[in-house]
Tab-separated table of C-alpha atoms and ligand atoms in Angstrom:
chain	number	residue	atom	x	y	z
A	1253	MET	CA	0.307	-0.342	-0.103
A	1254	ALA	CA	1.523	3.391	-1.148
A	1255	ARG	CA	2.148	6.212	1.002
A	1256	VAL	CA	1.796	9.592	-0.133
A	1257	LEU	CA	2.582	12.963	1.067
A	1258	LEU	CA	0.813	15.975	-0.526
A	1259	PHE	CA	2.127	19.104	-0.477
A	1260	GLY	CA	-0.183	22.145	-0.673
A	1261	VAL	CA	-3.554	20.768	-1.030
A	1262	GLY	CA	-6.331	23.248	-2.949
A	1263	SER	CA	-7.921	22.968	-6.278
A	1264	ILE	CA	-5.812	20.199	-7.924
A	1265	GLY	CA	-3.989	18.518	-4.397
A	1266	ALA	CA	-7.962	17.558	-3.236
A	1267	VAL	CA	-8.514	15.753	-6.249
A	1268	TYR	CA	-5.517	14.018	-6.267
A	1269	LEU	CA	-6.297	13.040	-3.182
A	1270	HIS	CA	-9.590	11.662	-3.961
A	1271	GLN	CA	-7.887	9.843	-6.598
A	1272	LEU	CA	-5.207	8.331	-4.301
A	1273	GLN	CA	-7.698	7.048	-1.989
A	1274	GLN	CA	-9.847	5.507	-4.021
A	1275	ALA	CA	-6.515	3.699	-5.216
A	1276	GLY	CA	-5.978	2.504	-1.497
A	1277	CYS	CA	-2.828	4.800	-0.982
A	1278	ILE	CA	-2.501	6.585	2.620
A	1279	VAL	CA	-2.602	10.036	2.435
A	1280	THR	CA	-1.132	12.700	4.749
A	1281	ILE	CA	-1.887	16.171	3.643
A	1282	VAL	CA	0.001	19.744	4.199
A	1283	CYS	CA	-2.434	22.503	4.275
A	1284	ARG	CA	-2.556	26.281	4.865
A	1285	SER	CA	-5.028	28.743	4.324
A	1286	ASN	CA	-7.557	25.838	4.176
A	1287	TYR	CA	-5.992	23.901	7.260
A	1288	HIS	CA	-8.940	24.656	9.762
A	1289	ALA	CA	-11.912	23.912	6.927
A	1290	VAL	CA	-10.448	20.673	6.156
A	1291	GLN	CA	-9.397	19.423	9.408
A	1292	GLN	CA	-13.327	20.021	10.316
A	1293	ASN	CA	-15.286	19.251	7.517
A	1294	GLY	CA	-12.570	17.326	4.893
A	1295	PHE	CA	-13.094	18.047	1.205
A	1296	THR	CA	-15.957	18.308	-0.719
A	1297	LEU	CA	-15.828	17.971	-4.157
A	1298	ARG	CA	-18.737	18.901	-6.920
A	1299	SER	CA	-17.557	17.035	-9.833
A	1300	GLU	CA	-18.730	15.865	-13.301
A	1301	ARG	CA	-16.321	13.112	-13.477
A	1302	PHE	CA	-16.444	11.976	-9.521
A	1303	GLY	CA	-19.967	12.915	-8.806
A	1304	ASN	CA	-20.382	15.106	-5.847
A	1305	VAL	CA	-18.205	13.612	-2.909
A	1306	SER	CA	-17.028	14.521	0.754
A	1307	TYR	CA	-13.450	13.050	2.326
A	1308	ARG	CA	-11.050	13.406	4.666
A	1309	PRO	CA	-7.617	12.794	4.368
A	1310	ASP	CA	-5.817	9.887	6.362
A	1311	HIS	CA	-3.914	12.917	8.424
A	1312	ILE	CA	-3.534	16.208	8.012
A	1313	VAL	CA	-0.287	18.710	9.311
A	1314	ARG	CA	0.033	22.238	8.659
A	1315	SER	CA	3.499	21.985	7.830
A	1316	VAL	CA	6.262	19.187	6.776
A	1317	ALA	CA	7.732	19.737	9.966
A	1318	ASP	CA	4.981	18.299	11.749
A	1319	CYS	CA	4.960	14.720	10.302
A	1320	PRO	CA	6.360	12.214	12.298
A	1321	ALA	CA	9.700	11.573	12.329
A	1322	ASP	CA	9.570	7.831	11.944
A	1323	ALA	CA	6.652	7.855	8.891
A	1324	VAL	CA	7.604	6.750	5.655
A	1325	TYR	CA	6.209	8.154	2.549
A	1326	ASP	CA	6.960	6.678	-0.888
A	1327	TYR	CA	5.793	9.590	-3.077
A	1328	LEU	CA	5.989	13.530	-2.119
A	1329	ILE	CA	3.841	15.275	-4.810
A	1330	VAL	CA	4.092	18.864	-4.227
A	1331	THR	CA	0.408	20.341	-5.867
A	1332	SER	CA	1.359	23.827	-4.272
A	1333	LYS	CA	1.410	26.660	-7.152
A	1334	SER	CA	5.261	27.507	-8.219
A	1335	PHE	CA	6.312	30.644	-6.561
A	1336	PRO	CA	9.976	31.985	-6.075
A	1337	ALA	CA	11.331	32.562	-2.449
A	1338	SER	CA	10.525	35.633	-1.220
A	1339	SER	CA	11.530	37.524	2.264
A	1340	HIS	CA	8.149	35.698	3.490
A	1341	HIS	CA	8.842	32.146	1.631
A	1342	PRO	CA	11.517	30.060	1.583
A	1343	ALA	CA	12.652	28.505	-1.541
A	1344	LEU	CA	10.300	25.151	-2.213
A	1345	ALA	CA	13.185	23.277	-1.888
A	1346	ASP	CA	13.931	24.911	1.754
A	1347	GLN	CA	10.363	24.476	2.458
A	1348	LEU	CA	10.448	20.353	1.833
A	1349	ARG	CA	13.829	20.359	3.703
A	1350	PRO	CA	12.376	19.112	6.982
A	1351	VAL	CA	10.926	15.807	5.585
A	1352	LEU	CA	13.084	15.041	3.443
A	1353	ALA	CA	16.676	15.505	4.609
A	1354	SER	CA	16.061	12.084	5.756
A	1355	ARG	CA	14.158	10.364	3.281
A	1356	PRO	CA	16.408	10.056	0.134
A	1357	ASN	CA	14.045	7.073	-1.584
A	1358	THR	CA	11.129	9.532	-1.306
A	1359	THR	CA	10.273	10.141	-4.817
A	1360	ILE	CA	9.244	13.682	-5.213
A	1361	VAL	CA	6.847	14.477	-7.904
A	1362	LEU	CA	6.116	18.335	-9.144
A	1363	ALA	CA	2.738	18.269	-10.355
A	1364	GLN	CA	2.887	21.997	-11.191
A	1365	ASN	CA	2.652	24.163	-14.281
A	1366	GLY	CA	5.474	26.231	-16.065
A	1367	ILE	CA	9.150	25.708	-17.071
A	1368	ASP	CA	12.345	24.637	-15.573
A	1369	ILE	CA	11.074	24.277	-12.393
A	1370	GLU	CA	12.684	20.925	-11.640
A	1371	PRO	CA	16.365	22.083	-11.217
A	1372	ALA	CA	16.327	23.461	-8.237
A	1373	ILE	CA	14.738	20.449	-6.752
A	1374	ALA	CA	16.970	17.897	-8.122
A	1375	ASP	CA	20.245	20.059	-6.963
A	1376	ALA	CA	18.878	20.015	-3.212
A	1377	TYR	CA	18.138	16.148	-3.599
A	1378	PRO	CA	20.304	14.377	-5.776
A	1379	GLN	CA	19.811	10.905	-4.160
A	1380	ASN	CA	15.412	11.202	-4.415
A	1381	PRO	CA	13.629	9.860	-7.689
A	1382	LEU	CA	12.302	13.330	-9.381
A	1383	LEU	CA	9.121	13.329	-11.570
A	1384	SER	CA	8.205	16.332	-13.290
A	1385	GLY	CA	4.115	16.322	-13.981
A	1386	VAL	CA	2.067	18.609	-16.402
A	1387	ILE	CA	-1.586	18.856	-15.701
A	1388	TYR	CA	-4.791	19.354	-17.521
A	1389	LEU	CA	-7.541	19.405	-14.725
A	1390	PRO	CA	-9.588	22.484	-14.597
A	1391	ALA	CA	-10.478	22.532	-10.581
A	1392	THR	CA	-10.996	25.727	-8.930
A	1393	GLN	CA	-11.816	25.581	-4.605
A	1394	VAL	CA	-14.228	28.007	-4.174
A	1395	ALA	CA	-14.173	28.122	-0.249
A	1396	PRO	CA	-11.600	26.489	1.830
A	1397	GLY	CA	-12.191	22.917	1.662
A	1398	VAL	CA	-14.568	23.088	-1.424
A	1399	ILE	CA	-13.671	22.153	-4.902
A	1400	GLU	CA	-15.481	22.819	-8.125
A	1401	TYR	CA	-14.756	20.649	-11.294
A	1402	PRO	CA	-17.163	20.978	-13.492
A	1403	GLU	CA	-15.512	19.103	-16.636
A	1404	THR	CA	-14.329	15.763	-17.179
A	1405	LEU	CA	-10.683	16.613	-18.354
A	1406	ASN	CA	-8.306	14.518	-16.305
A	1407	LEU	CA	-4.692	13.957	-17.691
A	1408	LEU	CA	-1.530	13.809	-15.829
A	1409	GLU	CA	1.586	13.549	-18.224
A	1410	LEU	CA	4.484	12.526	-15.972
A	1411	GLY	CA	7.752	11.446	-16.792
A	1412	THR	CA	11.142	11.123	-14.934
A	1413	TYR	CA	13.565	14.332	-14.416
A	1414	PRO	CA	16.089	14.257	-16.381
A	1415	ALA	CA	14.645	12.114	-18.897
A	1416	ASN	CA	17.360	9.657	-18.769
A	1417	ALA	CA	16.781	8.723	-14.980
A	1418	PRO	CA	17.371	5.819	-13.735
A	1419	ALA	CA	15.433	2.677	-14.727
A	1420	ALA	CA	13.716	2.454	-10.784
A	1421	HIS	CA	12.824	6.069	-11.175
A	1422	ARG	CA	10.620	5.155	-14.359
A	1423	ALA	CA	9.225	2.449	-12.456
A	1424	SER	CA	8.316	5.105	-9.962
A	1425	ALA	CA	6.265	7.033	-12.285
A	1426	GLN	CA	4.689	3.928	-13.572
A	1427	ARG	CA	3.645	2.986	-10.166
A	1428	LEU	CA	2.464	6.377	-9.479
A	1429	ALA	CA	0.514	6.721	-12.966
A	1430	ASP	CA	-1.248	2.804	-12.200
A	1431	LEU	CA	-2.716	4.031	-8.804
A	1432	MET	CA	-3.966	7.621	-10.210
A	1433	THR	CA	-5.420	5.701	-12.776
A	1434	GLN	CA	-6.840	2.987	-10.775
A	1435	GLY	CA	-8.152	5.858	-8.630
A	1436	GLY	CA	-9.989	7.163	-11.937
A	1437	GLY	CA	-7.726	9.741	-13.535
A	1438	GLU	CA	-5.986	9.649	-16.551
A	1439	VAL	CA	-1.996	9.369	-16.533
A	1440	LYS	CA	0.431	9.326	-19.505
A	1441	VAL	CA	4.168	8.228	-18.507
A	1442	LEU	CA	6.072	9.928	-21.269
A	1443	ASP	CA	9.807	9.468	-22.293
A	1444	ASP	CA	10.446	12.992	-22.420
A	1445	ILE	CA	8.143	15.175	-20.033
A	1446	GLN	CA	9.859	18.141	-21.380
A	1447	VAL	CA	8.321	18.301	-24.567
A	1448	ALA	CA	4.967	18.305	-22.710
A	1449	ARG	CA	6.280	20.997	-21.261
A	1450	TRP	CA	7.126	22.936	-23.647
A	1451	SER	CA	3.795	22.397	-25.635
A	1452	LYS	CA	1.667	23.802	-22.518
A	1453	LEU	CA	3.976	26.548	-22.395
A	1454	LEU	CA	2.828	27.414	-26.123
A	1455	LEU	CA	-0.530	28.770	-24.315
A	1456	ASN	CA	0.123	29.206	-20.548
A	1457	ALA	CA	3.187	31.420	-21.605
A	1458	SER	CA	0.798	33.484	-24.350
A	1459	TRP	CA	-2.378	33.585	-23.389
A	1460	ASN	CA	-2.372	33.630	-19.220
A	1461	PRO	CA	-0.507	36.727	-18.616
A	1462	ILE	CA	-1.763	38.815	-22.084
A	1463	CYS	CA	-5.896	37.589	-20.516
A	1464	ALA	CA	-4.212	38.524	-16.807
A	1465	LEU	CA	-3.318	41.816	-18.201
A	1466	SER	CA	-6.124	42.795	-20.757
A	1467	LEU	CA	-9.239	41.239	-18.004
A	1468	CYS	CA	-10.190	39.634	-21.159
A	1469	SER	CA	-11.423	35.947	-22.398
A	1470	ASP	CA	-9.051	34.850	-25.399
A	1471	GLY	CA	-11.974	35.068	-27.244
A	1472	ASP	CA	-12.485	38.509	-26.663
A	1473	PHE	CA	-9.203	39.529	-26.795
A	1474	LEU	CA	-8.712	38.239	-30.325
A	1475	LEU	CA	-11.949	39.888	-30.870
A	1476	THR	CA	-10.816	43.496	-29.652
A	1477	SER	CA	-10.412	46.092	-32.355
A	1478	SER	CA	-7.269	46.309	-33.289
A	1479	PRO	CA	-5.430	43.921	-35.496
A	1480	PHE	CA	-2.184	44.369	-33.178
A	1481	ALA	CA	-4.085	41.620	-30.571
A	1482	TYR	CA	-3.820	38.568	-33.115
A	1483	ASP	CA	-0.133	39.493	-34.224
A	1484	LEU	CA	0.781	39.907	-30.057
A	1485	VAL	CA	-0.471	36.681	-29.636
A	1486	TRP	CA	0.931	35.140	-32.697
A	1487	GLY	CA	4.138	36.815	-32.131
A	1488	ILE	CA	4.531	35.145	-28.546
A	1489	ILE	CA	3.616	32.005	-29.950
A	1490	LEU	CA	6.300	32.068	-32.800
A	1491	GLU	CA	9.109	33.245	-30.100
A	1492	ILE	CA	8.476	30.304	-27.814
A	1493	VAL	CA	8.722	27.919	-31.031
A	1494	THR	CA	12.073	29.491	-31.774
A	1495	LEU	CA	13.258	28.988	-28.938
A	1496	ALA	CA	11.931	25.341	-28.355
A	1497	ARG	CA	13.462	24.473	-31.771
A	1498	LYS	CA	16.648	26.233	-30.354
A	1499	ILE	CA	16.915	24.240	-27.458
A	1500	GLY	CA	16.200	21.116	-29.167
A	1501	ILE	CA	12.743	20.052	-28.219
A	1502	PRO	CA	11.025	18.073	-30.733
A	1503	GLY	CA	7.804	18.633	-32.083
A	1504	VAL	CA	6.739	22.184	-30.719
A	1505	ASP	CA	6.831	23.561	-34.185
A	1506	GLU	CA	4.898	26.022	-36.094
A	1507	GLU	CA	2.358	23.481	-36.513
A	1508	ALA	CA	1.850	23.108	-33.049
A	1509	GLY	CA	1.517	26.726	-32.424
A	1510	GLU	CA	-1.052	27.020	-35.204
A	1511	ALA	CA	-3.049	23.870	-34.374
A	1512	ARG	CA	-3.217	25.631	-30.403
A	1513	PHE	CA	-3.740	29.190	-31.694
A	1514	ALA	CA	-6.781	27.652	-33.644
A	1515	ILE	CA	-8.575	27.090	-30.390
A	1516	ALA	CA	-8.582	30.213	-29.401
A	1517	LYS	CA	-10.009	31.781	-32.622
A	1518	ARG	CA	-12.659	29.122	-32.870
A	1519	ARG	CA	-13.382	30.556	-29.251
A	1520	ALA	CA	-13.546	34.509	-31.051
A	1521	GLU	CA	-15.862	33.069	-33.860
A	1522	THR	CA	-18.550	31.452	-31.550
A	1523	ASN	CA	-18.102	34.066	-28.497
A	1524	SER	CA	-17.501	31.513	-26.169
A	1525	GLY	CA	-13.970	32.711	-24.928
A	1526	ARG	CA	-12.332	31.161	-22.263
A	1527	GLU	CA	-10.916	32.593	-18.744
A	1528	PRO	CA	-7.539	31.239	-18.115
A	1529	SER	CA	-6.606	30.631	-14.436
A	1530	MET	CA	-4.172	33.632	-14.461
A	1531	LEU	CA	-6.923	35.741	-15.033
A	1532	HIS	CA	-9.082	34.198	-12.361
A	1533	ASP	CA	-5.809	34.812	-10.051
A	1534	VAL	CA	-5.834	38.651	-10.793
A	1535	ARG	CA	-9.472	38.969	-10.281
A	1536	GLN	CA	-9.378	37.424	-6.917
A	1537	GLY	CA	-5.840	39.484	-6.138
A	1538	ARG	CA	-4.469	36.226	-5.543
A	1539	LEU	CA	-0.435	35.921	-6.702
A	1540	PHE	CA	-0.347	34.259	-9.980
A	1541	GLU	CA	2.923	31.966	-11.746
A	1542	VAL	CA	4.389	34.829	-13.660
A	1543	GLU	CA	8.018	33.430	-12.508
A	1544	ALA	CA	7.340	29.798	-13.201
A	1545	ILE	CA	5.314	30.624	-16.755
A	1546	VAL	CA	6.815	33.697	-17.884
A	1547	GLY	CA	10.300	34.572	-16.121
A	1548	ASN	CA	11.609	31.570	-16.497
A	1549	THR	CA	10.446	31.350	-20.531
A	1550	VAL	CA	12.431	34.668	-20.960
A	1551	ARG	CA	15.607	34.338	-19.081
A	1552	ILE	CA	16.214	30.389	-21.123
A	1553	GLY	CA	15.593	33.044	-24.300
A	1554	ARG	CA	18.280	35.321	-22.966
A	1555	LYS	CA	20.490	32.143	-22.471
A	1556	TRP	CA	20.243	31.187	-25.742
A	1557	ALA	CA	20.143	34.254	-27.603
A	1558	VAL	CA	16.771	34.048	-28.815
A	1559	PRO	CA	15.125	37.445	-28.797
A	1560	MET	CA	11.203	37.538	-27.453
A	1561	PRO	CA	10.887	41.299	-27.272
A	1562	ARG	CA	6.996	40.443	-27.206
A	1563	LEU	CA	7.188	38.231	-24.286
A	1564	GLU	CA	9.790	40.211	-22.119
A	1565	THR	CA	7.486	43.188	-22.933
A	1566	VAL	CA	4.313	41.090	-21.488
A	1567	TYR	CA	6.696	39.577	-18.825
A	1568	ALA	CA	7.751	42.941	-17.540
A	1569	LEU	CA	4.160	44.372	-17.377
A	1570	ALA	CA	3.050	41.411	-15.493
A	1571	LYS	CA	5.906	41.157	-13.044
A	1572	ALA	CA	4.812	44.592	-12.113
A	1573	ARG	CA	1.114	43.780	-11.585
A	1574	TYR	CA	2.425	40.758	-9.336
A	1575	GLU	CA	4.734	42.918	-7.247
A	1576	ALA	CA	2.101	45.526	-6.974
A	1577	MET	CA	-0.205	42.620	-5.624
A	1578	ALA	CA	2.523	41.308	-3.438
A	1579	ALA	CA	3.160	44.624	-1.847
A	1580	GLY	CA	-0.761	44.616	-0.826
A	1581	ASP	CA	-0.271	41.073	0.282
A	1582	ILE	CA	2.080	41.810	3.101
A	1583	GLN	CA	0.471	44.974	4.481
B	2491	NAP	N1	-6.284	24.409	-10.769
B	2491	NAP	C1	-6.242	24.253	-12.009
B	2491	NAP	O1	-7.192	24.135	-13.045
B	2491	NAP	C2	-4.986	23.670	-12.509
B	2491	NAP	C3	-5.075	23.513	-13.883
B	2491	NAP	C4	-3.600	22.580	-14.671
B	2491	NAP	C5	-2.439	22.800	-13.520
B	2491	NAP	N2	-2.692	23.485	-12.579
B	2491	NAP	C6	-1.698	23.891	-11.923
B	2491	NAP	O2	-1.591	22.640	-10.736
B	2491	NAP	C7	-0.462	23.565	-9.919
B	2491	NAP	C8	-1.678	23.957	-8.117
B	2491	NAP	O3	-2.647	24.693	-8.851
B	2491	NAP	P1	-3.953	24.834	-7.803
B	2491	NAP	O4	-4.809	25.634	-8.626
B	2491	NAP	O5	-4.351	23.726	-7.675
B	2491	NAP	O6	-3.453	25.919	-6.968
B	2491	NAP	P2	-4.405	26.322	-5.596
B	2491	NAP	O7	-5.865	26.132	-5.918
B	2491	NAP	O8	-4.056	27.756	-4.885
B	2491	NAP	O9	-3.654	25.110	-4.658
B	2491	NAP	C9	-2.768	25.064	-3.713
B	2491	NAP	C10	-2.620	24.950	-2.476
B	2491	NAP	O10	-1.049	24.990	-1.760
B	2491	NAP	C11	-1.366	25.607	-1.022
B	2491	NAP	N3	-0.005	26.233	-0.030
B	2491	NAP	C12	1.171	26.778	-1.075
B	2491	NAP	N4	2.039	27.007	-0.141
B	2491	NAP	C13	2.365	26.144	0.716
B	2491	NAP	C14	2.844	25.789	2.207
B	2491	NAP	N5	4.358	26.229	2.365
B	2491	NAP	N6	2.363	24.991	3.323
B	2491	NAP	C15	1.193	24.465	3.023
B	2491	NAP	N7	0.512	24.819	1.845
B	2491	NAP	C16	0.745	25.565	0.702
B	2491	NAP	C17	-2.087	26.710	-0.852
B	2491	NAP	O11	-2.583	27.491	0.490
B	2491	NAP	P3	-2.790	29.245	0.605
B	2491	NAP	O12	-4.349	29.044	0.512
B	2491	NAP	O13	-2.370	29.294	1.881
B	2491	NAP	O14	-1.987	29.531	-0.406
B	2491	NAP	C18	-3.152	26.205	-1.692
B	2491	NAP	O15	-3.782	25.693	-0.738
B	2491	NAP	C19	-0.371	24.520	-10.154
B	2491	NAP	O16	1.172	24.852	-10.763
B	2491	NAP	C20	-1.156	25.032	-11.575
B	2491	NAP	O17	-0.537	26.158	-12.144
B	2491	NAP	C21	-4.011	24.117	-12.077
B	2492	NAG	C1	-24.032	18.069	-7.555
B	2492	NAG	O1	-24.411	19.166	-7.024
B	2492	NAG	C2	-24.913	20.002	-7.903
B	2492	NAG	C3	-24.791	21.532	-6.733
B	2492	NAG	O2	-23.875	21.718	-5.808
B	2492	NAG	C4	-26.078	20.319	-8.781
B	2492	NAG	O3	-26.178	21.037	-9.424
B	2492	NAG	C5	-25.589	18.454	-8.862
B	2492	NAG	O4	-26.547	18.133	-10.175
B	2492	NAG	C6	-25.011	17.376	-8.430
B	2492	NAG	N1	-24.425	16.458	-9.225
B	2492	NAG	C7	-24.711	14.884	-8.773
B	2492	NAG	C8	-24.056	14.155	-10.025
B	2492	NAG	O5	-25.293	14.679	-7.799
B	2493	NAG	C1	16.622	3.592	0.739
B	2493	NAG	O1	16.745	2.190	0.031
B	2493	NAG	C2	18.173	1.987	0.195
B	2493	NAG	C3	17.849	0.361	-0.928
B	2493	NAG	O2	16.740	-0.317	-0.456
B	2493	NAG	C4	17.914	0.923	1.411
B	2493	NAG	O3	19.272	0.278	1.786
B	2493	NAG	C5	18.621	2.204	2.519
B	2493	NAG	O4	18.332	1.602	4.133
B	2493	NAG	C6	17.124	3.228	2.534
B	2493	NAG	N1	17.129	4.243	3.265
B	2493	NAG	C7	15.968	4.928	3.785
B	2493	NAG	C8	16.481	6.292	4.811
B	2493	NAG	O5	15.027	4.480	4.428
B	2494	NAG	C1	-2.640	26.997	-18.833
B	2494	NAG	O1	-3.048	26.133	-19.590
B	2494	NAG	C2	-4.368	25.625	-18.967
B	2494	NAG	C3	-4.749	24.764	-20.717
B	2494	NAG	O2	-3.600	24.143	-21.142
B	2494	NAG	C4	-5.507	26.362	-18.848
B	2494	NAG	O3	-6.482	25.630	-18.454
B	2494	NAG	C5	-5.109	27.227	-17.571
B	2494	NAG	O4	-5.692	27.946	-17.337
B	2494	NAG	C6	-3.603	27.560	-17.907
B	2494	NAG	N1	-2.793	27.968	-16.380
B	2494	NAG	C7	-1.882	28.617	-16.031
B	2494	NAG	C8	-1.548	28.824	-14.389
B	2494	NAG	O5	-1.309	29.040	-16.829
């Protein structure tokens, strides 16, 4: 029976808790703002895929430092948002140290959005198997412990970091995939997860900051009365395609970019634009993953000398919004 520690259990973590428990895992969760609500009432999941269900974690703690010293965890799955270290919050690798320092065999799973989020963890915990996951699962925590998940889409793309990790790490990925599938989810174990990360980045790095800054859905942004809106989005997609080609990520080409852009164009035509999560975050005054999704991308661009003037402009603006919100948070 697998023992799992889930770190940062909000929208995604709550759904994964359900799936893991359905598969018979013993799950400990680390919660922050929803700690009291979940400790008292557990989670309520209103979903198309799993129905309307209530459930409790096997154990709940406020911090990894509260995990019993002798507890064994086969997996530590990180489902918090990916934020850089700040004066208020240490880097993720440091936050996890109390539980990982003495557990070199625990497989670490980063179930988070963004690009280039693995090296800091791999460097800090070189012995632990490390898995990287790309999530397609639209869920929202609408009140502490209450999750709405109105669509059936549920896909976790999973792979080892680095891609050429030992066979035992790959086996650990397959075991987790089997458990999550048994629990009612869909999982694909990929040989090179970076291809999946870059493929998702095509959309996330372009649409998310644009929608968050303009307060428009993707469809509405394309319908604004200037031809520059279309050029801005397509220009950013092309910048990412150029960078991916330079680095040698296969399949993230102009055709892939066009296929993904076509989805938003269809939404514009049918007036059915989507609001990406970064726009929801800005609307609700919640910090958004500007560094993991946009900042890391433009930094890789600088490193590889690929000009990304459009994405750099969007990054500077989104970063300013983020810092203004973070300053408000601290007051
Ligand atoms: N939700 C989606 O539809 C979706 C879809 C695809 C991908 N993703 C990705 O999945 C990841 C998770 O997103 P999410 O939507 O589940 O975020 P979320 O709803 O904000 O949940 C993250 C949870 O982690 C908690 N947390 C953060 N730092 C913590 C700490 N140090 N100790 C304890 N708890 C901590 C947060 O607590 P606080 O409330 O105190 O901050 C929050 O409850 C992100 O990378 C996101 O981009 C999400
Ligand atoms: C779940 O609850 C919502 C209201 O909260 C309701 O509209 C929906 O029909 C319920 N679904 C199921 C499968 O019971
Ligand atoms: C990790 O696994 C190895 C090989 O199975 C074992 O020898 C070692 O004792 C384990 N370490 C811990 C801290 O559990
Ligand atoms: C990322 O893209 C997915 C679609 O692939 C979207 O559902 C989600 O809102 C985006 N989220 C972020 C934070 O980029």
